[in-house]
Short mmCIF file of C-alpha atoms in Angstrom, two decimals:
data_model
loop_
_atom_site.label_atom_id
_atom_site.label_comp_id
_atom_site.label_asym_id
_atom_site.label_seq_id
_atom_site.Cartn_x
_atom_site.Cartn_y
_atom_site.Cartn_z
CA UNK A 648 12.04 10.14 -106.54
CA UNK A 649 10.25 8.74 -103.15
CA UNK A 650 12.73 5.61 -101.63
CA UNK A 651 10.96 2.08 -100.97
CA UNK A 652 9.90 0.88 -97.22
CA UNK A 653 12.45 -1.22 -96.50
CA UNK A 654 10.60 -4.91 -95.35
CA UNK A 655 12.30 -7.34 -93.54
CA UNK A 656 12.84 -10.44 -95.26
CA UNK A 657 10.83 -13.43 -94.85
CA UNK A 658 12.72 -15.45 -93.71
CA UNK A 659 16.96 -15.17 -93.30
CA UNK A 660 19.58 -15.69 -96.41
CA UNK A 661 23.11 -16.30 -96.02
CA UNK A 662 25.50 -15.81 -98.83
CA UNK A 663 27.70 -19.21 -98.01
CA UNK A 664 30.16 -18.65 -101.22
CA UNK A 665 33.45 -19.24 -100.07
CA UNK A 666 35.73 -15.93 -99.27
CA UNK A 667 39.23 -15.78 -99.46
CA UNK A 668 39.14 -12.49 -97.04
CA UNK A 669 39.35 -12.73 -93.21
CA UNK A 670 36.72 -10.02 -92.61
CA UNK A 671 34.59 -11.95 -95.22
CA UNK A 672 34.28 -14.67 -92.35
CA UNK A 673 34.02 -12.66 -89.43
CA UNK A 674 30.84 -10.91 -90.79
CA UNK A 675 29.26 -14.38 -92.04
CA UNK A 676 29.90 -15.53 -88.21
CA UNK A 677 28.57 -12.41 -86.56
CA UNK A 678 25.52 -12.53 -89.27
CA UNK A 679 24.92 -16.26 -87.85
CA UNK A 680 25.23 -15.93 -84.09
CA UNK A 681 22.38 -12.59 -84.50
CA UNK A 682 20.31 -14.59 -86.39
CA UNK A 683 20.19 -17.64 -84.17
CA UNK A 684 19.27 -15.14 -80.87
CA UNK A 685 15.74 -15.23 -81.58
CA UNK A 686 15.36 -18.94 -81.65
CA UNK A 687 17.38 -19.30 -78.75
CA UNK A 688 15.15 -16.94 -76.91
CA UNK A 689 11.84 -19.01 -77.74
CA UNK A 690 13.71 -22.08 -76.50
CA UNK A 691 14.74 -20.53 -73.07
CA UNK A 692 11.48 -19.13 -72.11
CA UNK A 693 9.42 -22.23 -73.61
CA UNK A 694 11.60 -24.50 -71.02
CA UNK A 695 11.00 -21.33 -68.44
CA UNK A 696 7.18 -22.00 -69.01
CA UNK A 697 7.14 -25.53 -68.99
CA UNK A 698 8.65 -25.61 -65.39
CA UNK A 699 6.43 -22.58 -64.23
CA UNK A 700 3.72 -24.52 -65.28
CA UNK A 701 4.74 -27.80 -63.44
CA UNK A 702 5.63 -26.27 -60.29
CA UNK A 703 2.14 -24.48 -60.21
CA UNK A 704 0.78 -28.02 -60.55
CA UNK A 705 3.17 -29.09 -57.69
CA UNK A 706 1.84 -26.12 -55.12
CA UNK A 707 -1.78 -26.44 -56.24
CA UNK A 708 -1.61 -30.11 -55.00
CA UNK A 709 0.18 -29.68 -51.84
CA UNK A 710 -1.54 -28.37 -49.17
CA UNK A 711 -1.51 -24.80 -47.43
CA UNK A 712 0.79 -24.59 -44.83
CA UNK A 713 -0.71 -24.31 -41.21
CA UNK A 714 1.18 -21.01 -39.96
CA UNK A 715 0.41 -20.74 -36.41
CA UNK A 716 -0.45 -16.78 -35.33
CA UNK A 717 2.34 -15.58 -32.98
CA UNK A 718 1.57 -14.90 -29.96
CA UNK A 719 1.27 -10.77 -29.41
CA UNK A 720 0.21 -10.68 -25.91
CA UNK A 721 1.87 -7.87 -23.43
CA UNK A 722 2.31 -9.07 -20.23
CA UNK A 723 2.39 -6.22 -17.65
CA UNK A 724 3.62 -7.58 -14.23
CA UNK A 725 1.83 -5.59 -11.48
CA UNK A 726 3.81 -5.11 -8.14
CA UNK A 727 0.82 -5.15 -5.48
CA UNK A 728 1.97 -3.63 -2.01
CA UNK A 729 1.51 -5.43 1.36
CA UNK A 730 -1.19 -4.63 3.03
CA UNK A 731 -0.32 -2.82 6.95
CA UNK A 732 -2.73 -2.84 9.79
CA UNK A 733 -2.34 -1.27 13.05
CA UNK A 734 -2.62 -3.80 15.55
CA UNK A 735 -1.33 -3.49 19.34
CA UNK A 736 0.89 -7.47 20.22
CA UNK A 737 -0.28 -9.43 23.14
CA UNK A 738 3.15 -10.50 24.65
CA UNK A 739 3.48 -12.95 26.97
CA UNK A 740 3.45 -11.32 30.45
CA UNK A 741 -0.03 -9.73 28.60
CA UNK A 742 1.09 -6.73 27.65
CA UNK A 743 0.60 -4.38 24.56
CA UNK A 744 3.28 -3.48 22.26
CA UNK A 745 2.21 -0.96 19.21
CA UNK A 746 2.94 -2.88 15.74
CA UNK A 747 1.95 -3.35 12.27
CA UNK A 748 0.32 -7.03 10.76
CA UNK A 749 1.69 -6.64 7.18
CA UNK A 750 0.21 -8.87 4.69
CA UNK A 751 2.10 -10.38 1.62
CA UNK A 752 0.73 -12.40 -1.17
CA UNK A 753 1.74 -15.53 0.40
CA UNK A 754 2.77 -14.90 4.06
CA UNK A 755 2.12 -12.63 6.83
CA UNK A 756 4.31 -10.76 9.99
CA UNK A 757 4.11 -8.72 13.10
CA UNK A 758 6.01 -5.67 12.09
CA UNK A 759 8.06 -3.10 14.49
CA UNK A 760 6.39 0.47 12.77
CA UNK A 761 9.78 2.22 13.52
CA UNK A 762 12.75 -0.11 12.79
CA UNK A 763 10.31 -2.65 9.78
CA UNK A 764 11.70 -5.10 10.98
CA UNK A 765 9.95 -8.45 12.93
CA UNK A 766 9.21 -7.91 16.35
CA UNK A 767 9.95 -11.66 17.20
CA UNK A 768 11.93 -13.62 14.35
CA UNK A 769 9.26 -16.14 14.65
CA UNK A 770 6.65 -13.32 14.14
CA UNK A 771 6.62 -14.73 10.54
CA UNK A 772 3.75 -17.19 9.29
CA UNK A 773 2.55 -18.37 6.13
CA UNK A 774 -1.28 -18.51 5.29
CA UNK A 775 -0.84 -22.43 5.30
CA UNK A 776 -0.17 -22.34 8.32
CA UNK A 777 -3.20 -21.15 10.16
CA UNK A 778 -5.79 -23.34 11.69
CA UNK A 779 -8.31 -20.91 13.17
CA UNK A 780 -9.11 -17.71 13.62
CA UNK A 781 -10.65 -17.09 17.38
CA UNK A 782 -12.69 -13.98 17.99
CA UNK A 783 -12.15 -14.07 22.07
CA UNK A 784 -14.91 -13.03 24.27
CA UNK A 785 -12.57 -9.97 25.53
CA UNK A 786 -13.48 -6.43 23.18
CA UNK A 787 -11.47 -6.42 19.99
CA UNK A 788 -8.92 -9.20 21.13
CA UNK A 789 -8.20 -12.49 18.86
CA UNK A 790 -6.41 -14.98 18.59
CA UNK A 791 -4.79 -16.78 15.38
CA UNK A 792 -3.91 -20.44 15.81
CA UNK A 793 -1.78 -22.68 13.76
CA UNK A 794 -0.65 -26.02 13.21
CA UNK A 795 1.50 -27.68 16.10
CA UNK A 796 3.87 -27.13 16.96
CA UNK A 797 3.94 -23.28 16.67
CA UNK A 798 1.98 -21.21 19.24
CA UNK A 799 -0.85 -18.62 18.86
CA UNK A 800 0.00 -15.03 18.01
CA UNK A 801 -2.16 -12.69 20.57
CA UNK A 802 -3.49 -9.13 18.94
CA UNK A 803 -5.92 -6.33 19.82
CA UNK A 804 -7.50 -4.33 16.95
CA UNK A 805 -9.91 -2.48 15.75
CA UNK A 806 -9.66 -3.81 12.65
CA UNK A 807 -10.81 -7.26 13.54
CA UNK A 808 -13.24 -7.90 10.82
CA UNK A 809 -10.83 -6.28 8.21
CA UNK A 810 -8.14 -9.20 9.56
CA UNK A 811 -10.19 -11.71 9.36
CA UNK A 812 -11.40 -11.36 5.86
CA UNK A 813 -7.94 -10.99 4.62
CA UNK A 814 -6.72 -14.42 6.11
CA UNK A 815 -9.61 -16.20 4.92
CA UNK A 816 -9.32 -14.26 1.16
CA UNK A 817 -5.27 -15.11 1.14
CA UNK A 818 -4.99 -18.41 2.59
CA UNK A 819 -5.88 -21.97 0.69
CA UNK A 820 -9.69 -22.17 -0.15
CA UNK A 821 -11.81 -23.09 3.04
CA UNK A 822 -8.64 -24.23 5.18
CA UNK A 823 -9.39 -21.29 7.80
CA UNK A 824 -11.89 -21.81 10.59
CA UNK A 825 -13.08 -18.84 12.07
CA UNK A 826 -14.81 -19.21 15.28
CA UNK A 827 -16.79 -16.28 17.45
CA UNK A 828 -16.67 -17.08 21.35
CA UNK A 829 -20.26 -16.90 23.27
CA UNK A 830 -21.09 -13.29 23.52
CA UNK A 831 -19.40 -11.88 20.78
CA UNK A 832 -21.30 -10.15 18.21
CA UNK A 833 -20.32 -12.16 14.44
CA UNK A 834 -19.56 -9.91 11.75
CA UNK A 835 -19.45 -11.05 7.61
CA UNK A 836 -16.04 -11.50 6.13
CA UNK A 837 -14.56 -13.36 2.85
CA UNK A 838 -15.83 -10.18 0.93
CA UNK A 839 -13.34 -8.46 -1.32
CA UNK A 840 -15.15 -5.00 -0.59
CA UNK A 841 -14.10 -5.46 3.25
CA UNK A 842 -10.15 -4.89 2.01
CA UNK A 843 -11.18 -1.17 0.84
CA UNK A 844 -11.70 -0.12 4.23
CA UNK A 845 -8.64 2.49 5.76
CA UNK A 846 -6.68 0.35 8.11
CA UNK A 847 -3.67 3.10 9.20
CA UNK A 848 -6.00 6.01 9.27
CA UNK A 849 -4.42 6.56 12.82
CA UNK A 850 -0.91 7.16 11.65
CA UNK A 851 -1.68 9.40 9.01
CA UNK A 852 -4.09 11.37 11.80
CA UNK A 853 -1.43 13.95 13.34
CA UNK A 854 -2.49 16.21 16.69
CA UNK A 855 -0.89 19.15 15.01
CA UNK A 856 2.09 18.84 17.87
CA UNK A 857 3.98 16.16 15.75
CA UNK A 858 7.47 17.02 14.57
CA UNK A 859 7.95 15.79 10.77
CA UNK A 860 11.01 14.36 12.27
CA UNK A 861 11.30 14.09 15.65
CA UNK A 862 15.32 12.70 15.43
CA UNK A 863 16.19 16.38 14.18
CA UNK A 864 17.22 18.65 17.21
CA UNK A 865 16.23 22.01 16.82
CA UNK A 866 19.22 23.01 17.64
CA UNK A 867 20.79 21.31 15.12
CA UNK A 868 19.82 23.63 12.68
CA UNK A 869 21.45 27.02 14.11
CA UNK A 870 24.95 27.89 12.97
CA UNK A 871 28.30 26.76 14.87
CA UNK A 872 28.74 30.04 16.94
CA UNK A 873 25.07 29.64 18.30
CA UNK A 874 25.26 30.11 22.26
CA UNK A 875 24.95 26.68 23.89
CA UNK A 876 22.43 28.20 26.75
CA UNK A 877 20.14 28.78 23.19
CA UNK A 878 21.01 25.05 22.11
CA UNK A 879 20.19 23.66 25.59
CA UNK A 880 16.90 25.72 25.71
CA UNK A 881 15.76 24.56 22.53
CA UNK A 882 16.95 20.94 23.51
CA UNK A 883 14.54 20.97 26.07
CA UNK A 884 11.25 22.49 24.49
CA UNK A 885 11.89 19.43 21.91
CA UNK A 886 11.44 17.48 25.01
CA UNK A 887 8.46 18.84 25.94
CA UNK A 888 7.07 19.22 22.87
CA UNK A 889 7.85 15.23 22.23
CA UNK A 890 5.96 14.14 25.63
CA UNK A 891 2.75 16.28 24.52
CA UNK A 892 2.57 14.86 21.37
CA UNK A 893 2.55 11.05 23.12
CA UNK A 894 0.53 12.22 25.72
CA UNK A 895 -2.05 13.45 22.80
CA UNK A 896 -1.27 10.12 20.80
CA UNK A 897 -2.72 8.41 23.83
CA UNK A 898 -5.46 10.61 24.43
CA UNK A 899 -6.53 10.04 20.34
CA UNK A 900 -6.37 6.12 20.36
CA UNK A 901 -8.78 5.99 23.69
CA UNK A 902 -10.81 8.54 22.41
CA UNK A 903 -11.02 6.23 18.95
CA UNK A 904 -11.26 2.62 21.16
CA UNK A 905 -14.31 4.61 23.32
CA UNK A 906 -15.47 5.60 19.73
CA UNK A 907 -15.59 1.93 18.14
CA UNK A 908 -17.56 0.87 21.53
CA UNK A 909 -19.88 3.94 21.63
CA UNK A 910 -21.04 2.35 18.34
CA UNK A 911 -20.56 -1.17 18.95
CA UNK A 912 -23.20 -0.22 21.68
CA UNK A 913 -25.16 1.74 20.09
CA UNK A 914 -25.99 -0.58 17.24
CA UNK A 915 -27.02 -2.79 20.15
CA UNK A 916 -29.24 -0.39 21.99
CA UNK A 917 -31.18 0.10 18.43
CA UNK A 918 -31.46 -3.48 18.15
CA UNK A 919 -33.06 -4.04 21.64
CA UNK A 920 -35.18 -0.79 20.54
CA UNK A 921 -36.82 -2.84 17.92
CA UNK A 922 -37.36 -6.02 20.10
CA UNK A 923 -39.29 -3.14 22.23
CA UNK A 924 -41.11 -2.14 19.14
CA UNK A 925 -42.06 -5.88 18.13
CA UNK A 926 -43.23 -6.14 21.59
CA UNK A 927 -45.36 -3.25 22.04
CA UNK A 928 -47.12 -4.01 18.81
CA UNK A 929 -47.69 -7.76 19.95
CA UNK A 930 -48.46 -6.43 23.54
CA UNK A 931 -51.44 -4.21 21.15
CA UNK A 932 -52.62 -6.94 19.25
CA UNK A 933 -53.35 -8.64 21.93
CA UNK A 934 -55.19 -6.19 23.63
CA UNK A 935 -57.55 -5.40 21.27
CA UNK A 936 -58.41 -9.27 21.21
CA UNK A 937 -59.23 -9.06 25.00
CA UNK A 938 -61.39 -6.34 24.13
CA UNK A 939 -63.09 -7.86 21.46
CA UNK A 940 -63.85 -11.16 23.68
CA UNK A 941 -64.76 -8.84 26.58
CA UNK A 942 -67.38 -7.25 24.20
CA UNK A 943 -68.91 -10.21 23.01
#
């Protein structure tokens, strides 16, 4: 015999007959509290709804929030190294003492190449500072002058046009004068492409006779038992060897100076070559006029 579907009722019964057993009860309450879960449920999430719905109404009203971007840039801080050019310092009595002119970002000194230190302490300016820039009349000397009370600092170069263009380029927009004497042949400047050129090209040049460092004795490096005749020996060809290499030092800046003025003149000889040129062709032209009136 096949068993009926069971089908839930249509709607919930209760038996509500009085019981005079205790367990009678506790099932009628248990009965009661699963049959009023449902409705309880609907109620919950219909309130749930209700204030979805109203806050949705709230948010569609306001507006958007501005939300500024943050800010993602990377900074990289670049460390740019002076700039050093060999220069020779006009003293007072007029004579030369080898130094560097290093150039910071916002000042400038006259620098002792062996110690780095300041030749002078007041051999320290700021670009502010300068008035002018004199190109004197004497080859590959100038002078740079600044504001009273402080005096001019004396130099001989030939770097002179690479000097120039770095004052002008570092100090305040148009505040240095630069001024060429009569005779002295102008050059350009305030062009970044100037700064490219070598300026210690002669301290990197060695003769071949330069010790890599000349405060190392030679006989420093033999052992404790070496004979001192040896050590004195060798004391003395370091001597030697020290006064050829600044005899050759010598020799290699006046062979560079005569090189700078071979060119300076010959770039002067080819200009007076083509004021020859333009001269002879005038000198020409003319002639064949005279002809041509002697003809007619």
């Amino acid at each position: 015999m096949r068993s009926k579907r069971w089908e839930p009722p249509l709607c919930w019964s209760f038996n509500l007959k009085p019981s005079k057993s205790i367990a009678s009860k506790a099932t009628l309450s248990a009965s009661m509290r699963d049959s009023m879960k449902p409705t309880r449920y609907l109620e919950e999430s219909s309130h749930y709804l209700h204030i979805s719905e109203t806050s949705l109404k709230r948010i569609k009203k306001q507006p958007p929030p501005v939300v500024d971007p943050p800010d993602r840039t990377i900074k990289v801080e670049r460390t740019v190294k002076p700039m050093d050019i060999e220069i020779l310092c006009k003293n007072k009595d007029d004579s030369f003492t080898p130094a560097l002119l290093r150039l910071f970002k916002d000042s400038f000194q006259c620098i002792d190449p062996t110690s780095g230190r300041c030749l002078q302490p007041e051999y320290a300016w700021n670009y502010d500072f300068i008035d002018c820039v004199v190109m004197r009349a004497r080859h590959e000397h100038m002078d740079i002058r600044f504001h009273p009370p402080r005096d001019r600092f004396r130099l001989m170069s030939s770097y002179l046009q690479v000097i120039t263009n770095e004052l002008v380029l570092r100090a305040p927009k148009d505040k240095v004068k630069v001024v060429f004497e009569p005779g002295v042949r102008t050059f350009a400047y305030k062009d970044p492409r100037i700064s490219m050129q070598p300026t210690v090209s002669r301290a990197t040049a060695t003769t071949g006779f330069v010790r890599n460092d000349a405060r190392q004795k030679t006989s420093d490096l033999l052992s404790a038992g070496a004979d001192a005749q040896l050590r004195k020996d060798l004391d003395e060809t370091d001597n030697c060897i020290d006064e050829i290499s600044d005899a050759l030092s010598i020799m290699n800046d006046q062979a560079l100076t005569a090189r700078s003025e071979i060119i300076r003149q010959t770039e002067q000889l080819d200009r007076v070559n083509n004021r020859v040129d333009d001269a002879n062709a005038r000198i020409r032209q003319q002639n064949r006029r005279m002809e041509d009136i002697m003809r007619d």
